[in-house]
PDB file of C-alpha atoms in Angstrom:
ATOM      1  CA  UNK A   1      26.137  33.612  -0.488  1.00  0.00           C
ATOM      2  CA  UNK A   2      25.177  33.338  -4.238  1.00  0.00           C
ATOM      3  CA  UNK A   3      24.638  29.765  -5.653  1.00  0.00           C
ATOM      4  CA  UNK A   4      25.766  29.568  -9.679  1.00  0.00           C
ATOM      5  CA  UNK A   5      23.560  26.509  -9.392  1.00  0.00           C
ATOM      6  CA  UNK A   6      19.488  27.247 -10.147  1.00  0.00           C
ATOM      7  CA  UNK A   7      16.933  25.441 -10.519  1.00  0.00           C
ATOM      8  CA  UNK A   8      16.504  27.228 -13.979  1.00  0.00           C
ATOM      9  CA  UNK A   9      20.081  26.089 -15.437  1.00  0.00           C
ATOM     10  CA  UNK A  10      18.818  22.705 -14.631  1.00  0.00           C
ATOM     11  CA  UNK A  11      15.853  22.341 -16.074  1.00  0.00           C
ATOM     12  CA  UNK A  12      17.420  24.043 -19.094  1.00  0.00           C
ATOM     13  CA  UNK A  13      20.746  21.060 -18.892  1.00  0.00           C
ATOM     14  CA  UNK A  14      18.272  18.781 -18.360  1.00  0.00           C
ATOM     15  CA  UNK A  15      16.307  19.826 -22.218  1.00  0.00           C
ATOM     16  CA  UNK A  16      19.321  20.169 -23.755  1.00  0.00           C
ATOM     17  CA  UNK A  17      20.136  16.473 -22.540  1.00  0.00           C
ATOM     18  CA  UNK A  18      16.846  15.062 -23.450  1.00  0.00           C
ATOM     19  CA  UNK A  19      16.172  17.128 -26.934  1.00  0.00           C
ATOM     20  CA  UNK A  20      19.671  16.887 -28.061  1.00  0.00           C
ATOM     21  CA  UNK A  21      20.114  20.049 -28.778  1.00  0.00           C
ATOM     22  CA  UNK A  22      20.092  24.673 -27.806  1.00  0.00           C
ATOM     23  CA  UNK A  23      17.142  25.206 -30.488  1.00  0.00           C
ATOM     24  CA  UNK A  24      15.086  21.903 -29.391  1.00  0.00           C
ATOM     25  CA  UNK A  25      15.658  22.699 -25.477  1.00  0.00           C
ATOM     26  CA  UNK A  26      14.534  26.060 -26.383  1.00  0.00           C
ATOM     27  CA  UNK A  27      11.570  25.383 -28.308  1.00  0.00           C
ATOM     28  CA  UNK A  28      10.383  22.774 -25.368  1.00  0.00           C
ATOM     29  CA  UNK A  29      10.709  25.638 -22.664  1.00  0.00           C
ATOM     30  CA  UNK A  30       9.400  28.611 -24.886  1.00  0.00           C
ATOM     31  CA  UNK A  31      12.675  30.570 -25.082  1.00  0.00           C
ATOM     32  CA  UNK A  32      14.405  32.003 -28.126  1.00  0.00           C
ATOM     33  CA  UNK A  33      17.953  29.746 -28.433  1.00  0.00           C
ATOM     34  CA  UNK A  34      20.290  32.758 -27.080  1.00  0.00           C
ATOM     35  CA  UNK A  35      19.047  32.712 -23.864  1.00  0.00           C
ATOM     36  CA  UNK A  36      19.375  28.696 -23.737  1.00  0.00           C
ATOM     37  CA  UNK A  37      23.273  29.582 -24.797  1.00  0.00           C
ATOM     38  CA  UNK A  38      23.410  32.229 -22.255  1.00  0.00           C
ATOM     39  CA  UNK A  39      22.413  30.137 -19.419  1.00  0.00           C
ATOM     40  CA  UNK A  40      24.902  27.534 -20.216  1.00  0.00           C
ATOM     41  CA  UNK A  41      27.714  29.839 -20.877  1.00  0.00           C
ATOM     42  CA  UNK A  42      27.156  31.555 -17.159  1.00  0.00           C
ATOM     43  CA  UNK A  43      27.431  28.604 -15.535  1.00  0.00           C
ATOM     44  CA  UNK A  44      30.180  26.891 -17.222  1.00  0.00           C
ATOM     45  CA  UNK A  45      31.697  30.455 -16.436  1.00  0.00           C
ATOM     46  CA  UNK A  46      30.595  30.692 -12.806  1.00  0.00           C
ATOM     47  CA  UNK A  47      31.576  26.691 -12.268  1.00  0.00           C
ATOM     48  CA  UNK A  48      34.566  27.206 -14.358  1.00  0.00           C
ATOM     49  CA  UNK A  49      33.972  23.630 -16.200  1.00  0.00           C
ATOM     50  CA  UNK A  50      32.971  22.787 -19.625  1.00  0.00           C
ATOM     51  CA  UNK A  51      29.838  21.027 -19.357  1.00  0.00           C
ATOM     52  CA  UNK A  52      28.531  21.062 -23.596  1.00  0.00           C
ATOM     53  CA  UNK A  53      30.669  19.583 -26.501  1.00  0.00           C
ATOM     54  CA  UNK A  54      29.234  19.464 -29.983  1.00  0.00           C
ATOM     55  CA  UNK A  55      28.630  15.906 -31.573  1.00  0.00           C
ATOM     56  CA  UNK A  56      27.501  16.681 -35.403  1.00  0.00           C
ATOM     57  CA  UNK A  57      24.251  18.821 -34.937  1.00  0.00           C
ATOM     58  CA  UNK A  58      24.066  16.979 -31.053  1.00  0.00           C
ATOM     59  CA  UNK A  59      25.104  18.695 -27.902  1.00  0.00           C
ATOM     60  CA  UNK A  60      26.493  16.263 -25.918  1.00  0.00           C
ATOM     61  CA  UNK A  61      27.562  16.596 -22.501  1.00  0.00           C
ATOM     62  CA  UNK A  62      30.853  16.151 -20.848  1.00  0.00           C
ATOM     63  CA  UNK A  63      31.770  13.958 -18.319  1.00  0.00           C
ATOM     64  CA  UNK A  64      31.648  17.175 -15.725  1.00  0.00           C
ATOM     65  CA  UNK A  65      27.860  17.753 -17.353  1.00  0.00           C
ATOM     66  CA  UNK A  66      26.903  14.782 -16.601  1.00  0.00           C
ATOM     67  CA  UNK A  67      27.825  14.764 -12.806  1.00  0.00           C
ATOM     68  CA  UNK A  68      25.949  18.222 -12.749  1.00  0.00           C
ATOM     69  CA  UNK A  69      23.027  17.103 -14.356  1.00  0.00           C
ATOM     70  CA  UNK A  70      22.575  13.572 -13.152  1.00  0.00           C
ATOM     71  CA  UNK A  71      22.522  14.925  -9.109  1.00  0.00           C
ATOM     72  CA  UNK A  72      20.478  17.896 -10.813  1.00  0.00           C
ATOM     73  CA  UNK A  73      17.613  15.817 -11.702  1.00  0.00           C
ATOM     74  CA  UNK A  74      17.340  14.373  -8.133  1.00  0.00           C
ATOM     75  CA  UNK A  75      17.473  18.077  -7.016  1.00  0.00           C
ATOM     76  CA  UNK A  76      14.808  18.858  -9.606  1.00  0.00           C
ATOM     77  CA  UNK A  77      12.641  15.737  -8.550  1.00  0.00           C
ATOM     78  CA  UNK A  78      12.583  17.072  -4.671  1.00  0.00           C
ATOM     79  CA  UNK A  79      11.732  20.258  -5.694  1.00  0.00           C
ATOM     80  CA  UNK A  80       8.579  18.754  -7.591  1.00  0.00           C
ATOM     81  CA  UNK A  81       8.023  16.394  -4.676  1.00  0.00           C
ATOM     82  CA  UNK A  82       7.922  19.214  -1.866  1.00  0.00           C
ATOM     83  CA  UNK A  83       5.666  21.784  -4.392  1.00  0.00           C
ATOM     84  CA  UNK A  84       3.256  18.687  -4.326  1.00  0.00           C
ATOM     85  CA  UNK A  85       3.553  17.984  -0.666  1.00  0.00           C
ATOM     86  CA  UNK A  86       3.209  21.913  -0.011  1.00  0.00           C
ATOM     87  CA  UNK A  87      -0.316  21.717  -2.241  1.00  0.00           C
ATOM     88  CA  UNK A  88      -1.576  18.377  -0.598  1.00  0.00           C
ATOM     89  CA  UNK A  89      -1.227  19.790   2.868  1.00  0.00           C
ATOM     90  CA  UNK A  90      -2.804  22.592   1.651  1.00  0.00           C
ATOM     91  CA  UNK A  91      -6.012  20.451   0.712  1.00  0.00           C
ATOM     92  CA  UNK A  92      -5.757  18.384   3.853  1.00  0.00           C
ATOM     93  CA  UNK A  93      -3.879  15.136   2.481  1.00  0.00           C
ATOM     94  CA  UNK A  94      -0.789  14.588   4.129  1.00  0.00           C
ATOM     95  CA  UNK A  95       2.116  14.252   1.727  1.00  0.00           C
ATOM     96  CA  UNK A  96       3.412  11.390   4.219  1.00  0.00           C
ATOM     97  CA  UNK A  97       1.426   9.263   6.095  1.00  0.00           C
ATOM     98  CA  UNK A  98       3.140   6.329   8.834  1.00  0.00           C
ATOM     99  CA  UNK A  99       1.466   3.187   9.658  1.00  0.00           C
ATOM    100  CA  UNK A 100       2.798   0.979  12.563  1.00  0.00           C
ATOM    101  CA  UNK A 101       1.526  -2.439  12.750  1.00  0.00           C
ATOM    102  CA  UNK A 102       1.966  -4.695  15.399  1.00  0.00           C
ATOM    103  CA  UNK A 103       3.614  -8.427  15.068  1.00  0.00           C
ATOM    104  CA  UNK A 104       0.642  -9.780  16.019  1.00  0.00           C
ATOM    105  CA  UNK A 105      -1.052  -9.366  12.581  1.00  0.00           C
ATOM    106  CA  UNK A 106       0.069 -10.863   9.447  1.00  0.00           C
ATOM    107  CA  UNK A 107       1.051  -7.991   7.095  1.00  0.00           C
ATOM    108  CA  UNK A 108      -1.379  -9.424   4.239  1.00  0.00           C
ATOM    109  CA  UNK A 109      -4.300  -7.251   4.829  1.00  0.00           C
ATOM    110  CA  UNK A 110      -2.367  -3.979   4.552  1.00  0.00           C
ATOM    111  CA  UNK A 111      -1.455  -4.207   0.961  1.00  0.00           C
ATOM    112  CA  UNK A 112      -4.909  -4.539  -1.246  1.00  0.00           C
ATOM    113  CA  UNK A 113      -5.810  -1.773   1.120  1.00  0.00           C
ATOM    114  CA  UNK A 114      -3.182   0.727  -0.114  1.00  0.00           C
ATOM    115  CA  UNK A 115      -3.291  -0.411  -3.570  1.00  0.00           C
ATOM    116  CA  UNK A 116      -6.980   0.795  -3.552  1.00  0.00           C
ATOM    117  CA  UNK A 117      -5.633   3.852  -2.032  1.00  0.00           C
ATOM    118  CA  UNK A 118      -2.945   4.550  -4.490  1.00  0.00           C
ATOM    119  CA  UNK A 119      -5.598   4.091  -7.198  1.00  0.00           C
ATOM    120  CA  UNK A 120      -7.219   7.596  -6.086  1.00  0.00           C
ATOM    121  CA  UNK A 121      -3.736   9.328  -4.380  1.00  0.00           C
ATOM    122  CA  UNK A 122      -0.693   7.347  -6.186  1.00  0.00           C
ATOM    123  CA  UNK A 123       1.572  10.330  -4.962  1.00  0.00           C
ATOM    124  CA  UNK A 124       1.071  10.260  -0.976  1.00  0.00           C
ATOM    125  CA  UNK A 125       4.109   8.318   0.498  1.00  0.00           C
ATOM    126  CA  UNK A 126       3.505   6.031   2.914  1.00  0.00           C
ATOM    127  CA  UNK A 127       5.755   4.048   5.508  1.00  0.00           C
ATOM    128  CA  UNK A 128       4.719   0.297   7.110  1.00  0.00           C
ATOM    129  CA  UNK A 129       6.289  -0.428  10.250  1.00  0.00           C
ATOM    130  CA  UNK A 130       6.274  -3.545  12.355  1.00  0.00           C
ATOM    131  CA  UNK A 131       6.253  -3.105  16.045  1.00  0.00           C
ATOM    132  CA  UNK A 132       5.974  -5.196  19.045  1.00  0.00           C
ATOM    133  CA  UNK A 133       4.294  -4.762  22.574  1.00  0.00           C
ATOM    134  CA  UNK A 134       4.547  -1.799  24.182  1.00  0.00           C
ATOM    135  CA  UNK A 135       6.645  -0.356  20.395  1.00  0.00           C
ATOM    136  CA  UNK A 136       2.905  -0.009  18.830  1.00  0.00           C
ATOM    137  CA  UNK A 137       1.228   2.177  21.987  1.00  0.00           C
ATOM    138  CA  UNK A 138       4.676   3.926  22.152  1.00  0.00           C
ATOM    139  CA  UNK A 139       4.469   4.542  18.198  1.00  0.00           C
ATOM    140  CA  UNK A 140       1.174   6.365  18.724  1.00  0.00           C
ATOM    141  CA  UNK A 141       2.251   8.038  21.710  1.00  0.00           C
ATOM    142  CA  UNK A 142       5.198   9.374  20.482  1.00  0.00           C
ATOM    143  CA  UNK A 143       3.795  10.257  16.702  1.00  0.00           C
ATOM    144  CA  UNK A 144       6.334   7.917  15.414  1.00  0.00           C
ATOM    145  CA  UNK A 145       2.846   6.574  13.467  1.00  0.00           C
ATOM    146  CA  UNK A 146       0.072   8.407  12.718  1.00  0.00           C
ATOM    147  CA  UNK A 147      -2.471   5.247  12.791  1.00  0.00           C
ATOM    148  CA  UNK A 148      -1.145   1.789  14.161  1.00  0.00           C
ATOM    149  CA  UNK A 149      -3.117  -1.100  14.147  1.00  0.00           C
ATOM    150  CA  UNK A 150      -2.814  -4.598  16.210  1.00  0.00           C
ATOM    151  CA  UNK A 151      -2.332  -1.981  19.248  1.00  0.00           C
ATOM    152  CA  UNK A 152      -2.893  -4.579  22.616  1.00  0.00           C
ATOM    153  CA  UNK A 153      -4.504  -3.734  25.724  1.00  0.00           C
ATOM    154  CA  UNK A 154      -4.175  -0.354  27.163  1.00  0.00           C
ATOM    155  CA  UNK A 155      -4.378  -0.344  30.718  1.00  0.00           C
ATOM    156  CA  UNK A 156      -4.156   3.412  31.492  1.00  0.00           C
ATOM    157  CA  UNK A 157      -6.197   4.689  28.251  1.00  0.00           C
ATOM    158  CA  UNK A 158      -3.619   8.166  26.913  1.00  0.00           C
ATOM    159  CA  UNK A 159      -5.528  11.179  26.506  1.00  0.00           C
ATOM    160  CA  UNK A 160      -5.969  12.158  23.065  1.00  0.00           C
ATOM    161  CA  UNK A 161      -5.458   8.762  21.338  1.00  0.00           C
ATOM    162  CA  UNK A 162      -8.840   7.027  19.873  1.00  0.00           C
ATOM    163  CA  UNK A 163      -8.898   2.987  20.266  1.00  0.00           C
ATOM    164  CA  UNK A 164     -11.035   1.278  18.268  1.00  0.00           C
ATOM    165  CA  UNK A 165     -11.395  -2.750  18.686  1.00  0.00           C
ATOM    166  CA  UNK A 166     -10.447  -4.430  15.707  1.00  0.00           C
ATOM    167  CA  UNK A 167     -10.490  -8.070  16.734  1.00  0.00           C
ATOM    168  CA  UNK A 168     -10.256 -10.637  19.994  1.00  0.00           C
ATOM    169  CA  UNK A 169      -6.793 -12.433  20.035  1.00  0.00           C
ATOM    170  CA  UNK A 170      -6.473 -16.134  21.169  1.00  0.00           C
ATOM    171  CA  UNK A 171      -3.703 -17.106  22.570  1.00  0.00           C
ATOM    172  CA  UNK A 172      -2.386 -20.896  22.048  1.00  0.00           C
ATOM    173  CA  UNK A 173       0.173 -22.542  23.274  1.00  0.00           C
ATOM    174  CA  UNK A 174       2.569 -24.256  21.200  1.00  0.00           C
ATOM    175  CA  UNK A 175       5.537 -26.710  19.871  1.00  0.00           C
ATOM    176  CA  UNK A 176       6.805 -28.730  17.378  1.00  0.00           C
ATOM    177  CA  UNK A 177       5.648 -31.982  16.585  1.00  0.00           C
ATOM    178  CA  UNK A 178       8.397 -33.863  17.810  1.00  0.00           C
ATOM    179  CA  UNK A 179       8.607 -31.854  21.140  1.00  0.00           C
ATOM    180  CA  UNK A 180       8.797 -33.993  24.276  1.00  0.00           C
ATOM    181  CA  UNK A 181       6.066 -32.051  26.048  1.00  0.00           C
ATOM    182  CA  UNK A 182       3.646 -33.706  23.171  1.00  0.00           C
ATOM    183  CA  UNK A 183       3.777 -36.901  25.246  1.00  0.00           C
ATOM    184  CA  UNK A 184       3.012 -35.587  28.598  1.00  0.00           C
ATOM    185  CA  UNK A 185      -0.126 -35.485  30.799  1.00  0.00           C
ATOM    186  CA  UNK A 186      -2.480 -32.407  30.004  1.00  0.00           C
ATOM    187  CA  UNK A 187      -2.790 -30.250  30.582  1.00  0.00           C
ATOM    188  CA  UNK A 188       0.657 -28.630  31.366  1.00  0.00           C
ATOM    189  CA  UNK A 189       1.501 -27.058  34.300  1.00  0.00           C
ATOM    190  CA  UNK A 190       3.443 -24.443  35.340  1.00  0.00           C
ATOM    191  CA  UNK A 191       6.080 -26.732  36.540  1.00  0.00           C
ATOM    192  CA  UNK A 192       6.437 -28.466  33.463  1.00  0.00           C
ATOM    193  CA  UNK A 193       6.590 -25.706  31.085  1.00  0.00           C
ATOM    194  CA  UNK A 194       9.190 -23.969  32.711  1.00  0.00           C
ATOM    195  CA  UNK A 195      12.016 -26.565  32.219  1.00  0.00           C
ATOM    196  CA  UNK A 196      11.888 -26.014  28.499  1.00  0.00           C
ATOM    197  CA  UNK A 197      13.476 -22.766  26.309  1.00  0.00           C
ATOM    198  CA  UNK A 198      10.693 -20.000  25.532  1.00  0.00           C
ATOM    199  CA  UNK A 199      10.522 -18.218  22.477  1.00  0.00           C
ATOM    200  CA  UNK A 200       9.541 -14.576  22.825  1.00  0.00           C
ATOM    201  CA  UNK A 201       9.292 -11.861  20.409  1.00  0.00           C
ATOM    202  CA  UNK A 202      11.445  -8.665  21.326  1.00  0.00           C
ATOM    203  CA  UNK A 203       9.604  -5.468  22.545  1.00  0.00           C
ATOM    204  CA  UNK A 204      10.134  -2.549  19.851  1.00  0.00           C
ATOM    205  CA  UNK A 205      10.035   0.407  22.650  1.00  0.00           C
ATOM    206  CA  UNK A 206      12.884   3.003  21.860  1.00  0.00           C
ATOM    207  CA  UNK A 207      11.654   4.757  24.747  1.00  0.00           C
ATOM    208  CA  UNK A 208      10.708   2.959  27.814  1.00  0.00           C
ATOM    209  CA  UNK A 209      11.567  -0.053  29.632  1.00  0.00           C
ATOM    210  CA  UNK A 210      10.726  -3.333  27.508  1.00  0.00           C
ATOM    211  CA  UNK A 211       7.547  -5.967  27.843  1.00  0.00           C
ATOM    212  CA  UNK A 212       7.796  -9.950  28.304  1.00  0.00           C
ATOM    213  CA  UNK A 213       4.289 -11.690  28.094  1.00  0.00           C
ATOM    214  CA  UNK A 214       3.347 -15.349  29.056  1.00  0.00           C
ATOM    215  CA  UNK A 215       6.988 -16.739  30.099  1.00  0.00           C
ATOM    216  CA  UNK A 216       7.640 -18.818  32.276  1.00  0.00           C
ATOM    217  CA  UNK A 217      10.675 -20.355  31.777  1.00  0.00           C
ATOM    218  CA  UNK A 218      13.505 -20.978  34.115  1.00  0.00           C
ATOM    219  CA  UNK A 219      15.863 -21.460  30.984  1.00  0.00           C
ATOM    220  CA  UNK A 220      17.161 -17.914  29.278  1.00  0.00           C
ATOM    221  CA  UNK A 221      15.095 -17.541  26.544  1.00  0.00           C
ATOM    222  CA  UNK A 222      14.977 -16.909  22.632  1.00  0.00           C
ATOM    223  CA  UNK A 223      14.594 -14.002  21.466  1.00  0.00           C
ATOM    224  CA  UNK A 224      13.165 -13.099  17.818  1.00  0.00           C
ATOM    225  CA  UNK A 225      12.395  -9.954  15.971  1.00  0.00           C
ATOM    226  CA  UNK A 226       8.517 -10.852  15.154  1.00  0.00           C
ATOM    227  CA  UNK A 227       5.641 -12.917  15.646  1.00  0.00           C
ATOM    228  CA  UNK A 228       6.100 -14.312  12.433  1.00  0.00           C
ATOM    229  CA  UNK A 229      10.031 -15.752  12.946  1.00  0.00           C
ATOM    230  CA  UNK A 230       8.602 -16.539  16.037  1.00  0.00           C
ATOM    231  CA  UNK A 231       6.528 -19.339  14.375  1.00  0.00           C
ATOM    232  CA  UNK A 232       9.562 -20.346  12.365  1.00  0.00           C
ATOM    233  CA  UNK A 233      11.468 -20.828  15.470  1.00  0.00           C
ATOM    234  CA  UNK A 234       8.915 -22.749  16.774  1.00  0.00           C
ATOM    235  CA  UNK A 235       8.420 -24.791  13.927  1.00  0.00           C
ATOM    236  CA  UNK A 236      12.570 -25.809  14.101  1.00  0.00           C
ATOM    237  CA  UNK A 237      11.702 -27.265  17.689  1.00  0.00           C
ATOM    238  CA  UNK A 238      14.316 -24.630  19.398  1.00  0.00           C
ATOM    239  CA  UNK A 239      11.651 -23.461  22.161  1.00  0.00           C
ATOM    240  CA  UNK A 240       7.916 -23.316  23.206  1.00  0.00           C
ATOM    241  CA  UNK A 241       5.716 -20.380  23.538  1.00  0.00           C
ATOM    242  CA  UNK A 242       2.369 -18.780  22.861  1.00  0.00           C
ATOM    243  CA  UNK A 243       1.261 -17.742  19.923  1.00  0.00           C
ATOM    244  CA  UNK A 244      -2.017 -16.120  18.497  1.00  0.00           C
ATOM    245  CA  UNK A 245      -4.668 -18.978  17.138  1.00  0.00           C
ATOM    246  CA  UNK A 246      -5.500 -16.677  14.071  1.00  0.00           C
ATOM    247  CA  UNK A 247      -1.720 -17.109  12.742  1.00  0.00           C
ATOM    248  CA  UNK A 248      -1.182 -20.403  13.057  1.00  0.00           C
ATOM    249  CA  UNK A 249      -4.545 -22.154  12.290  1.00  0.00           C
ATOM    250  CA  UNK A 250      -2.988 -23.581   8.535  1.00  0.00           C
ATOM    251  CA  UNK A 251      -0.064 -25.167  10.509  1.00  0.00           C
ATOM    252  CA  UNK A 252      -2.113 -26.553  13.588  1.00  0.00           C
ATOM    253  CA  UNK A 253      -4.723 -28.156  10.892  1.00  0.00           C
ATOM    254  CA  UNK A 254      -1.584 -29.588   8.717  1.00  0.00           C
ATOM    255  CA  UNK A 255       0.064 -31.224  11.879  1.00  0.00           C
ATOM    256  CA  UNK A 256       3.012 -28.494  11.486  1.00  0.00           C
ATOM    257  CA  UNK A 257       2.572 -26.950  15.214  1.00  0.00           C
ATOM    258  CA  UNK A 258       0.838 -28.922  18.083  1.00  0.00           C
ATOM    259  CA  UNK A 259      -1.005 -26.713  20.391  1.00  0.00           C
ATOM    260  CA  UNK A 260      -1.749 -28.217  24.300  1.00  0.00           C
ATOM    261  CA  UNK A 261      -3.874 -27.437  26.862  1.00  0.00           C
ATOM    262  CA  UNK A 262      -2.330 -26.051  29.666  1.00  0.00           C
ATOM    263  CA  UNK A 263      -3.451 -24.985  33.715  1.00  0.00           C
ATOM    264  CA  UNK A 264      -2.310 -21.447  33.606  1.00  0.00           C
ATOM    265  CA  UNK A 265      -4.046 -20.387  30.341  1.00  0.00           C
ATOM    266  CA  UNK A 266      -3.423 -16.931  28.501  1.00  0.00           C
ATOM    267  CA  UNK A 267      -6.729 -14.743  28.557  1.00  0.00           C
ATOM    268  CA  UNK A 268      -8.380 -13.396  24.919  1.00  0.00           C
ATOM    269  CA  UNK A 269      -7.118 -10.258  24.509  1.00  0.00           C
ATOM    270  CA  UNK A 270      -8.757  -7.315  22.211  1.00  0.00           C
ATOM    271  CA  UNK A 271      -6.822  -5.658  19.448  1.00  0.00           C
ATOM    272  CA  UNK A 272      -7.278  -2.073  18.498  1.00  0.00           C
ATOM    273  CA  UNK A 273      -6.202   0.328  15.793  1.00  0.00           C
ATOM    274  CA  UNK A 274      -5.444   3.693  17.745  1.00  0.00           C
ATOM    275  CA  UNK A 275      -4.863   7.177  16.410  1.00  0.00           C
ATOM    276  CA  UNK A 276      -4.357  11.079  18.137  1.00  0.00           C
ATOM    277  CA  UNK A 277      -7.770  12.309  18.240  1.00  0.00           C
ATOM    278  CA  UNK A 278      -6.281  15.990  17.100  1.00  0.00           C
ATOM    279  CA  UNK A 279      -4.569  14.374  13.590  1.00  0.00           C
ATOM    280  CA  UNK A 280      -7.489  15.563  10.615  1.00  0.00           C
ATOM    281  CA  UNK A 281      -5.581  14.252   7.799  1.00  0.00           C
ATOM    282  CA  UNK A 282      -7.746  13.492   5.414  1.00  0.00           C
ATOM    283  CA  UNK A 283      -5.440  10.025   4.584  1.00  0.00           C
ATOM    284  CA  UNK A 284      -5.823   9.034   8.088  1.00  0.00           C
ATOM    285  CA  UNK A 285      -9.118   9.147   8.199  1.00  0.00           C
ATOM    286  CA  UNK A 286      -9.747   7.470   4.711  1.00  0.00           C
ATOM    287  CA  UNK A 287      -7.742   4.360   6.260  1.00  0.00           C
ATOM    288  CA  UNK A 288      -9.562   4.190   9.167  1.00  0.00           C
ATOM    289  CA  UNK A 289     -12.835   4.383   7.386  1.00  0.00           C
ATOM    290  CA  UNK A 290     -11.914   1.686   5.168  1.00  0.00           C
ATOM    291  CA  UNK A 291     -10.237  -0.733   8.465  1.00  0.00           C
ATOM    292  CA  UNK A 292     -13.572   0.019  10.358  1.00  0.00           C
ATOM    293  CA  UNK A 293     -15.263  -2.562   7.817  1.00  0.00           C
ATOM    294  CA  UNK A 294     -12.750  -5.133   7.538  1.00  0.00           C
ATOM    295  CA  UNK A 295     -12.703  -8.423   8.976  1.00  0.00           C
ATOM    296  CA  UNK A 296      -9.174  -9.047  10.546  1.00  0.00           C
ATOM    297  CA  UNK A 297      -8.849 -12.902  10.107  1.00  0.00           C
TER     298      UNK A 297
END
């Protein structure tokens, strides 16, 4: 099937639109002005639409012209987009590069980190995703991410996937200044914390069966998309749960959150930052050089 539509008539719409008129669109793309008229008069023929009408000395497009050209620039755009993409996978940069990271970690550090980056590749796209539990190993494991980072404990270690501790995770638990459980004898038991609502934070898995960590409530739960709405539920008194130290230590010190001592305590976990040991990207492994020296607070 033959397409009236090239990427040549719409680069030369798009001069014409831009220089105001044939001889300036011509002299911009290093054609004589008849062939400029030619390619317009094709495809108005072959799209049977007028898509020029002259304003003075101005070419000025019609309302049909500017449909064409308007989607024609996006068109144009992608075209320049996947050329680029085609040449940085060439040189080893990936032309999109996917980072999960888990609830556990406040988003802050992230972002000076990829402004440094786009300081030396401003053109690589990148996607931030938050996951949850057993959504961050599953991220790696399925190459939904290329790196994540906050990844938990991995009990049966994946072939092919490098961990790499990042930081120990201290679990606290927690409630709201005005919770009853402020005013009873510590340290909690089991038997105590389970007559009151937990909070929990849902498991991001798409692919296998969900996780639940440190509840113990007889009540049905709430359930929240992160870590950090977790700590806003909190805060509103609607539950009690267990949250990590390094998110919360602001609202403890300000009287916000009240964290109590209780029998069954939750073990320090290790983070990690994990990534397929057979990805050579060259953006991967710029992130993971720069993570290996930072201090996750």
């Amino acid at each position: 099937m033959k397409y009236p539509i090239t990427l040549d008539a719409l680069e030369v719409l798009d001069a014409i639109d831009r220089k105001g008129s044939f001889a300036a669109a011509a002299n911009e793309l290093f054609r004589v002005p008849s062939a400029i008229s030619y390619t317009v008069q094709k495809l108005e023929q072959d799209l049977d639409v007028v898509l020029f009408r002259k304003e003075g000395r101005r070419a000025v497009l019609t309302q049909a012209g500017l449909v064409l050209l308007e989607q024609g620039r996006e068109i144009l755009d992608a075209t320049q987009r996947l050329a680029l993409a085609a040449k940085k996978t060439h040189s080893g940069w990936e032309p999109v590069f996917n980072i999960a990271i888990d609830s556990i970690l406040d988003f802050d550090f992230i972002y000076p980190l990829i402004a440094k980056f786009y300081e030396v590749l401003p053109d690589i796209e990148i996607n931030i995703f938050e996951e949850v539990l057993g959504g961050a190993q599953e991220a790696i494991s399925s190459n939904r991410a290329d790196l994540v980072i906050g990844v938990g404990p991995v009990s049966t270690p994946n072939q092919g996937i490098k961990y790499q501790k990042i930081r120990q995770i201290e679990w606290v638990f927690t409630v709201a200044p005005d919770h009853e459980l402020v005013h009873a004898p510590l340290p909690l038991s089991r038997q105590q914390i389970e007559q009151h609502r937990f909070i929990v934070v849902r498991d991001s898995s798409r692919n296998q069966a969900p996780q639940s960590h440190r509840v113990f409530s007889k009540r049905p739960v709430l359930s929240v998309p992160s870590v950090a709405e977790k700590i806003k539920a909190l805060r509103s008194g609607l539950g009690i749960g267990f949250l990590p130290a390094h998110r919360i230590q602001p609202l403890l010190g300000q009287g916000l959150l009240i964290a109590l001592p209780v029998e069954d305590a939750a073990p320090i976990e290790t983070s990690h930052m994990a990534w397929k040991t057979t990805n050579k990207g060259k953006v991967l492994h710029w992130f993971i050089e720069q993570l290996s020296g930072h201090e996750f607070s």
